[in-house]
Amino acid sequence: MNELLPLLVSALVLGLLGGGHCLGMCGGLMGALTMAIPAEQRGKRLRLLVAYNLGRVLSYASAGLLIGLAGWAVANSPAAIALRIAAALLLISMGLYLAGWWAGLTRVEAIGRGLWRHIQPFASRLMPVKSVPRALLLGALWGWLPCGLVYSTLLWAASQGDALDSALLMFAFGIGTWPVLLATGLAAERITAVLRKRGVRMVGGVTVILFGLWTLPGPHQQWLMGHDHAGTASAQQAPAHIHH
């Protein structure tokens, strides 16, 4: 668990930094979810938003589990390195997109459009949403919307080589996207306005780019692993120097 915790925090931060992208993908739906509910029923609005986002996050976790099985299958083969490189390159592309420097990642989203074409009619039938179960189901379906940010994170999660870890990382990533989408659904204009500022987007994009560079296999990874092993070895040898 100690090794997984930093990765979970990283996934959470990735979701939070990608909030600006989520505004474009799901922001309109957040508004539609709440428009049918009178403003004075703020509690019901919040319940619907929470249910929708929970369904969405659970679909991310399910996708993480499925693709994590593929990552596990190739964990001890040369394909694992190729998977990690692909994940890193996608994360770098995502950072460039978030910063507004390159929109090439949108082409990757075309991969999932075939699947979404079959799912969208079912999602549309759930609108307008007036109950928690319908909101939960809508979120579970909407989680399969083609999204470069989700695809990037999925590959990164799969590169960990453990299906359960991949599912947990995708769940943490989904939770990271909650603040932005909840704020949008509740019409928190100040928060959404800040997240749309170019400076904030650039900082988020650069951070994701750095994370992608860190994910690339290379000497920096070996140094980190060696540093960790050295620290562990020192900790194990320390009691030998204590004399009673």
XYZ file of N, CA and C in Angstrom, residues 24-196:
519
model
N -15.300 21.050 -20.820
C -15.719 20.997 -22.204
C -16.477 19.726 -22.538
N -16.095 18.607 -21.889
C -16.696 17.315 -22.205
C -18.033 17.108 -21.490
N -18.088 17.503 -20.218
C -19.280 17.188 -19.412
C -19.969 18.412 -18.816
N -19.365 19.593 -19.004
C -19.927 20.783 -18.379
C -21.356 21.068 -18.789
N -21.659 20.889 -20.096
C -23.019 21.131 -20.571
C -24.021 20.181 -19.943
N -23.610 18.929 -19.777
C -24.502 17.947 -19.166
C -24.747 18.275 -17.700
N -23.717 18.802 -17.023
C -23.882 19.181 -15.617
C -24.977 20.231 -15.482
N -24.962 21.188 -16.413
C -25.990 22.219 -16.375
C -27.366 21.648 -16.674
N -27.422 20.726 -17.645
C -28.701 20.116 -18.018
C -29.271 19.286 -16.873
N -28.395 18.658 -16.108
C -28.847 17.835 -14.985
C -29.591 18.663 -13.947
N -29.138 19.882 -13.770
C -29.700 20.707 -12.702
C -30.779 21.671 -13.172
N -30.872 21.915 -14.466
C -31.865 22.871 -14.976
C -33.297 22.415 -14.701
N -33.500 21.090 -14.684
C -34.850 20.574 -14.467
C -35.278 20.645 -13.008
N -34.335 20.969 -12.131
C -34.624 21.035 -10.692
C -34.695 22.490 -10.258
N -35.762 22.931 -9.600
C -35.863 24.323 -9.138
C -34.678 24.722 -8.274
N -34.283 25.984 -8.362
C -33.111 26.476 -7.644
C -33.235 26.292 -6.136
N -34.470 26.361 -5.619
C -34.635 26.241 -4.169
C -34.397 24.809 -3.680
N -34.430 23.829 -4.593
C -34.174 22.432 -4.216
C -32.701 22.092 -4.398
N -31.866 22.870 -3.722
C -30.407 22.720 -3.872
C -29.944 21.343 -3.417
N -30.580 20.796 -2.383
C -30.194 19.483 -1.872
C -30.401 18.405 -2.920
N -31.523 18.467 -3.639
C -31.797 17.468 -4.677
C -30.814 17.619 -5.829
N -30.482 18.851 -6.184
C -29.492 19.090 -7.232
C -28.175 18.412 -6.874
N -27.749 18.601 -5.628
C -26.477 18.035 -5.189
C -26.520 16.512 -5.233
N -27.635 15.919 -4.810
C -27.751 14.454 -4.829
C -27.640 13.904 -6.251
N -28.296 14.580 -7.196
C -28.232 14.131 -8.584
C -26.804 14.242 -9.140
N -26.135 15.336 -8.817
C -24.773 15.536 -9.301
C -23.820 14.494 -8.715
N -23.975 14.227 -7.414
C -23.120 13.233 -6.769
C -23.366 11.857 -7.376
N -24.644 11.507 -7.596
C -24.979 10.204 -8.174
C -24.422 10.078 -9.593
N -24.560 11.133 -10.392
C -24.041 11.113 -11.760
C -22.524 10.905 -11.750
N -21.837 11.682 -10.932
C -20.379 11.598 -10.909
C -19.890 10.283 -10.312
N -20.639 9.721 -9.372
C -20.274 8.411 -8.839
C -20.380 7.349 -9.935
N -21.452 7.399 -10.722
C -21.593 6.456 -11.828
C -20.470 6.599 -12.834
N -20.092 7.840 -13.126
C -19.005 8.104 -14.071
C -17.685 7.539 -13.560
N -17.400 7.764 -12.283
C -16.148 7.286 -11.697
C -16.106 5.760 -11.653
N -17.254 5.136 -11.372
C -17.300 3.676 -11.351
C -17.049 3.098 -12.746
N -17.493 3.801 -13.778
C -17.211 3.328 -15.140
C -15.720 3.470 -15.442
N -15.070 4.535 -14.935
C -13.622 4.678 -15.102
C -12.895 3.523 -14.424
N -13.345 3.191 -13.203
C -12.715 2.103 -12.467
C -12.899 0.774 -13.189
N -14.078 0.567 -13.777
C -14.332 -0.664 -14.534
C -13.411 -0.742 -15.750
N -13.265 0.380 -16.455
C -12.368 0.412 -17.608
C -10.928 0.162 -17.157
N -10.570 0.720 -15.995
C -9.232 0.500 -15.455
C -8.980 -0.962 -15.152
N -9.994 -1.633 -14.604
C -9.860 -3.060 -14.303
C -9.671 -3.869 -15.580
N -10.458 -3.555 -16.607
C -10.385 -4.302 -17.868
C -9.040 -4.115 -18.559
N -8.618 -2.860 -18.688
C -7.347 -2.620 -19.373
C -6.172 -3.008 -18.482
N -6.405 -2.994 -17.153
C -5.371 -3.429 -16.223
C -5.062 -4.904 -16.377
N -6.059 -5.692 -16.770
C -5.838 -7.119 -17.027
C -4.882 -7.293 -18.198
N -5.023 -6.433 -19.207
C -4.108 -6.481 -20.349
C -2.703 -6.089 -19.912
N -2.620 -5.058 -19.054
C -1.316 -4.642 -18.538
C -0.666 -5.728 -17.707
N -1.478 -6.431 -16.922
C -0.971 -7.532 -16.109
C -0.451 -8.664 -16.982
N -1.147 -8.919 -18.104
C -0.776 -10.021 -18.997
C 0.591 -9.803 -19.634
N 0.967 -8.532 -19.821
C 2.257 -8.249 -20.480
C 3.272 -7.673 -19.501
N 2.979 -7.789 -18.198
C 3.813 -7.130 -17.191
C 5.273 -7.555 -17.242
N 5.548 -8.813 -17.571
C 6.923 -9.311 -17.572
C 7.449 -9.550 -18.978
N 6.941 -8.784 -19.932
C 7.386 -8.929 -21.319
C 7.846 -7.577 -21.862
N 8.545 -7.580 -23.005
C 8.969 -6.307 -23.605
C 7.807 -5.366 -23.904
N 6.603 -5.945 -24.084
C 5.432 -5.109 -24.376
C 5.123 -4.157 -23.230
N 5.540 -4.509 -22.004
C 5.282 -3.643 -20.851
C 5.998 -2.306 -21.008
N 7.205 -2.332 -21.552
C 7.954 -1.093 -21.773
C 7.262 -0.253 -22.838
N 6.804 -0.919 -23.903
C 6.091 -0.209 -24.974
C 4.816 0.437 -24.433
N 4.120 -0.268 -23.542
C 2.898 0.266 -22.938
C 3.204 1.495 -22.098
N 4.293 1.438 -21.350
C 4.671 2.585 -20.500
C 5.073 3.792 -21.345
N 5.792 3.530 -22.439
C 6.180 4.627 -23.332
C 4.946 5.264 -23.960
N 4.009 4.424 -24.411
C 2.771 4.953 -25.011
C 2.001 5.783 -23.996
N 1.944 5.308 -22.739
C 1.247 6.055 -21.687
C 1.913 7.403 -21.455
N 3.245 7.410 -21.421
C 3.977 8.657 -21.186
C 3.751 9.653 -22.317
N 3.795 9.168 -23.553
C 3.598 10.048 -24.707
C 2.187 10.629 -24.727
N 1.211 9.813 -24.342
C -0.162 10.312 -24.282
C -0.311 11.364 -23.185
N 0.349 11.149 -22.050
C 0.286 12.131 -20.964
C 0.933 13.450 -21.389
N 2.053 13.364 -22.096
C 2.710 14.579 -22.593
C 1.797 15.301 -23.584
N 1.155 14.536 -24.449
C 0.203 15.117 -25.405
C -0.953 15.787 -24.678
N -1.406 15.131 -23.585
C -2.498 15.701 -22.801
C -2.082 17.016 -22.164
N -0.847 17.070 -21.676
C -0.333 18.304 -21.088
C -0.281 19.423 -22.103
N 0.170 19.104 -23.316
C 0.215 20.105 -24.391
C -1.179 20.604 -24.726
N -2.148 19.672 -24.687
C -3.539 20.051 -24.979
C -4.104 20.944 -23.878
N -3.866 20.560 -22.626
C -4.385 21.351 -21.506
C -3.811 22.759 -21.506
N -2.527 22.875 -21.890
C -1.878 24.185 -21.915
C -2.287 25.005 -23.132
N -2.973 24.378 -24.079
C -3.400 25.091 -25.276
C -2.338 25.203 -26.334
N -1.326 24.320 -26.304
C -0.209 24.390 -27.243
C -0.338 23.438 -28.423
N -1.153 22.377 -28.266
C -1.299 21.392 -29.344
C -2.574 20.604 -29.112
N -3.391 20.489 -30.156
C -4.685 19.819 -30.007
C -4.715 18.457 -30.686
N -3.538 17.900 -30.976
C -3.472 16.620 -31.668
C -4.106 15.471 -30.906
N -4.197 15.603 -29.585
C -4.751 14.516 -28.782
C -6.220 14.257 -29.112
N -6.901 15.254 -29.638
C -8.319 15.061 -29.959
C -8.509 13.959 -31.003
N -7.468 13.694 -31.794
C -7.554 12.614 -32.786
C -7.639 11.252 -32.105
N -7.018 11.145 -30.924
C -7.045 9.882 -30.189
C -8.469 9.566 -29.748
N -9.246 10.613 -29.479
C -10.613 10.413 -29.008
C -11.487 9.725 -30.062
N -11.046 9.786 -31.316
C -11.811 9.136 -32.384
C -11.850 7.622 -32.190
N -10.897 7.077 -31.415
C -10.835 5.629 -31.201
C -12.123 5.118 -30.556
N -12.654 5.889 -29.626
C -13.827 5.422 -28.887
C -15.168 5.850 -29.448
N -15.161 6.543 -30.572
C -16.432 7.058 -31.100
C -17.353 5.947 -31.587
N -16.773 4.847 -32.069
C -17.596 3.731 -32.513
C -18.400 3.139 -31.372
N -17.735 2.948 -30.222
C -18.424 2.419 -29.044
C -19.459 3.409 -28.535
N -19.088 4.689 -28.503
C -19.994 5.716 -27.983
C -21.244 5.850 -28.839
N -21.130 5.563 -30.124
C -22.278 5.643 -31.025
C -23.385 4.672 -30.601
N -22.980 3.568 -29.983
C -23.957 2.584 -29.520
C -24.486 2.912 -28.121
N -23.664 3.601 -27.321
C -24.051 3.902 -25.941
C -24.912 5.158 -25.851
N -24.634 6.143 -26.697
C -25.293 7.447 -26.594
C -26.821 7.385 -26.629
N -27.427 6.547 -27.504
C -28.896 6.504 -27.505
C -29.497 6.099 -26.156
N -28.834 5.166 -25.459
C -29.319 4.742 -24.144
C -29.181 5.882 -23.130
N -28.058 6.615 -23.227
C -27.842 7.743 -22.316
C -28.879 8.836 -22.559
N -29.205 9.087 -23.813
C -30.168 10.147 -24.152
C -31.555 9.850 -23.599
N -31.902 8.567 -23.529
C -33.231 8.189 -23.035
C -33.407 8.471 -21.549
N -32.299 8.664 -20.843
C -32.360 8.919 -19.398
C -32.587 10.392 -19.073
N -32.552 11.225 -20.100
C -32.756 12.652 -19.905
C -34.237 13.002 -20.103
N -34.795 13.942 -19.328
C -34.165 14.655 -18.205
C -34.086 13.770 -16.960
N -33.071 13.996 -16.178
C -32.833 13.185 -14.979
C -33.540 13.822 -13.785
N -34.418 13.049 -13.152
C -35.136 13.564 -11.987
C -35.036 12.647 -10.775
N -34.248 11.576 -10.892
C -34.088 10.660 -9.766
C -32.632 10.232 -9.647
N -32.232 9.845 -8.453
C -30.848 9.446 -8.192
C -30.446 8.211 -9.003
N -31.291 7.145 -9.074
C -30.900 5.973 -9.873
C -30.640 6.307 -11.340
N -31.480 7.186 -11.912
C -31.284 7.573 -13.321
C -29.990 8.362 -13.479
N -29.679 9.218 -12.504
C -28.438 9.988 -12.552
C -27.228 9.062 -12.452
N -27.324 8.052 -11.584
C -26.233 7.091 -11.416
C -25.997 6.322 -12.712
N -27.072 5.866 -13.342
C -26.959 5.109 -14.588
C -26.448 5.990 -15.721
N -26.917 7.228 -15.779
C -26.452 8.147 -16.811
C -24.947 8.377 -16.673
N -24.481 8.566 -15.430
C -23.053 8.756 -15.204
C -22.245 7.540 -15.624
N -22.779 6.343 -15.330
C -22.077 5.105 -15.698
C -21.947 4.985 -17.216
N -22.965 5.443 -17.943
C -22.901 5.397 -19.402
C -22.015 6.513 -19.947
N -22.150 7.702 -19.355
C -21.397 8.859 -19.845
C -19.895 8.704 -19.604
N -19.532 7.842 -18.682
C -18.109 7.602 -18.418
C -17.376 7.004 -19.599
N -18.130 6.468 -20.582
C -17.508 5.872 -21.771
C -17.426 6.850 -22.927
N -17.745 8.119 -22.673
C -17.601 9.154 -23.691
C -16.137 9.247 -24.124
N -15.847 9.269 -25.440
C -14.448 9.369 -25.890
C -13.757 10.588 -25.300
N -12.650 10.357 -24.621
C -11.948 11.440 -23.921
C -10.454 11.145 -23.889
N -9.668 12.029 -24.483
C -8.219 11.853 -24.516
C -7.601 11.815 -23.133
N -8.144 12.611 -22.217
C -7.625 12.632 -20.852
C -7.817 11.266 -20.187
N -8.990 10.680 -20.356
C -9.267 9.368 -19.767
C -8.387 8.303 -20.417
N -8.239 8.355 -21.735
C -7.417 7.369 -22.426
C -5.964 7.444 -21.965
N -5.459 8.663 -21.807
C -4.079 8.835 -21.341
C -3.888 8.209 -19.969
N -4.828 8.508 -19.083
C -4.717 7.997 -17.717
C -4.914 6.485 -17.679
N -5.780 5.962 -18.538
C -6.005 4.519 -18.608
C -4.724 3.780 -18.965
N -4.028 4.268 -19.974
C -2.778 3.610 -20.373
C -1.741 3.690 -19.262
N -1.678 4.838 -18.607
C -0.741 4.982 -17.487
C -1.098 4.011 -16.369
N -2.379 3.896 -16.061
C -2.818 2.968 -15.015
C -2.510 1.532 -15.406
N -2.737 1.181 -16.680
C -2.480 -0.182 -17.148
C -1.001 -0.520 -17.091
N -0.142 0.500 -17.268
C 1.301 0.255 -17.276
C 1.832 -0.150 -15.902
N 0.999 -0.074 -14.862
C 1.432 -0.484 -13.520
C 1.492 -2.010 -13.397
N 0.830 -2.733 -14.314
C 0.933 -4.185 -14.347
C 0.075 -4.931 -13.344
N -0.932 -4.266 -12.781
C -1.818 -4.918 -11.815
C -3.240 -4.419 -12.049
N -4.163 -5.339 -12.319
C -5.527 -4.953 -12.679
C -6.230 -4.202 -11.561
N -6.074 -4.667 -10.315
C -6.732 -4.005 -9.191
C -6.148 -2.618 -8.966
N -4.830 -2.499 -9.067
C -4.199 -1.188 -8.929
C -4.685 -0.239 -10.013
N -4.823 -0.756 -11.238
C -5.306 0.077 -12.345
C -6.709 0.595 -12.064
N -7.561 -0.290 -11.525
C -8.930 0.124 -11.194
C -8.919 1.196 -10.108
N -8.086 1.014 -9.087
C -8.005 1.997 -7.993
C -7.459 3.329 -8.485
N -6.486 3.279 -9.385
C -5.922 4.516 -9.924
C -6.961 5.275 -10.745
N -7.755 4.556 -11.529
C -8.795 5.215 -12.321
C -9.902 5.765 -11.421
N -10.172 5.069 -10.326
C -11.161 5.575 -9.371
C -10.655 6.880 -8.741
N -9.378 6.891 -8.360
C -8.787 8.105 -7.770
C -8.772 9.240 -8.787
N -8.458 8.929 -10.033
C -8.472 9.930 -11.096
C -9.875 10.538 -11.234
N -10.888 9.663 -11.230
C -12.260 10.143 -11.347
C -12.659 11.042 -10.196
N -12.257 10.667 -8.987
C -12.549 11.504 -7.813
C -11.897 12.872 -7.971
N -10.712 12.895 -8.587
C -10.016 14.166 -8.794
C -10.775 15.125 -9.692
N -11.620 14.585 -10.577
C -12.391 15.454 -11.475
C -13.665 15.999 -10.817
N -14.012 15.484 -9.643
C -15.260 15.885 -8.982
C -15.380 17.377 -8.690
N -14.359 18.010 -8.075
C -14.547 19.420 -7.684
C -15.004 20.311 -8.830
N -14.381 20.139 -10.008
C -14.718 20.994 -11.146
C -16.147 20.751 -11.616
N -16.505 19.476 -11.795
C -17.829 19.169 -12.333
C -18.946 19.464 -11.335
N -18.685 19.242 -10.057
C -19.697 19.596 -9.053
C -19.893 21.103 -9.009
N -18.781 21.834 -9.086
C -18.876 23.297 -9.077
C -19.633 23.799 -10.289
N -19.401 23.165 -11.440
C -20.104 23.561 -12.663
C -21.596 23.292 -12.528
N -21.935 22.108 -12.021
C -23.341 21.752 -11.869
C -24.073 22.631 -10.885
N -23.350 23.132 -9.894
C -23.972 23.993 -8.881
C -23.802 25.470 -9.211
N -23.366 25.722 -10.465
C -23.220 27.107 -10.958
C -22.250 27.918 -10.111
N -21.127 27.318 -9.742
C -20.096 28.049 -8.990
C -19.202 28.772 -10.004
N -19.672 29.935 -10.455
C -19.002 30.649 -11.540
C -17.567 31.026 -11.211
N -17.305 31.387 -9.963
C -15.946 31.829 -9.612
C -14.930 30.714 -9.798
N -15.287 29.514 -9.348
C -14.352 28.390 -9.451
C -14.112 28.031 -10.911
N -15.183 27.922 -11.684
C -15.026 27.543 -13.080
C -14.298 28.621 -13.875
N -14.501 29.886 -13.515
C -13.811 30.975 -14.207
C -12.310 30.905 -13.957
N -11.920 30.586 -12.726
C -10.499 30.465 -12.395
C -9.864 29.330 -13.180
N -10.554 28.194 -13.256
C -10.011 27.025 -13.940
C -9.900 27.232 -15.449
N -10.659 28.196 -15.972
C -10.602 28.450 -17.408
C -9.528 29.473 -17.769
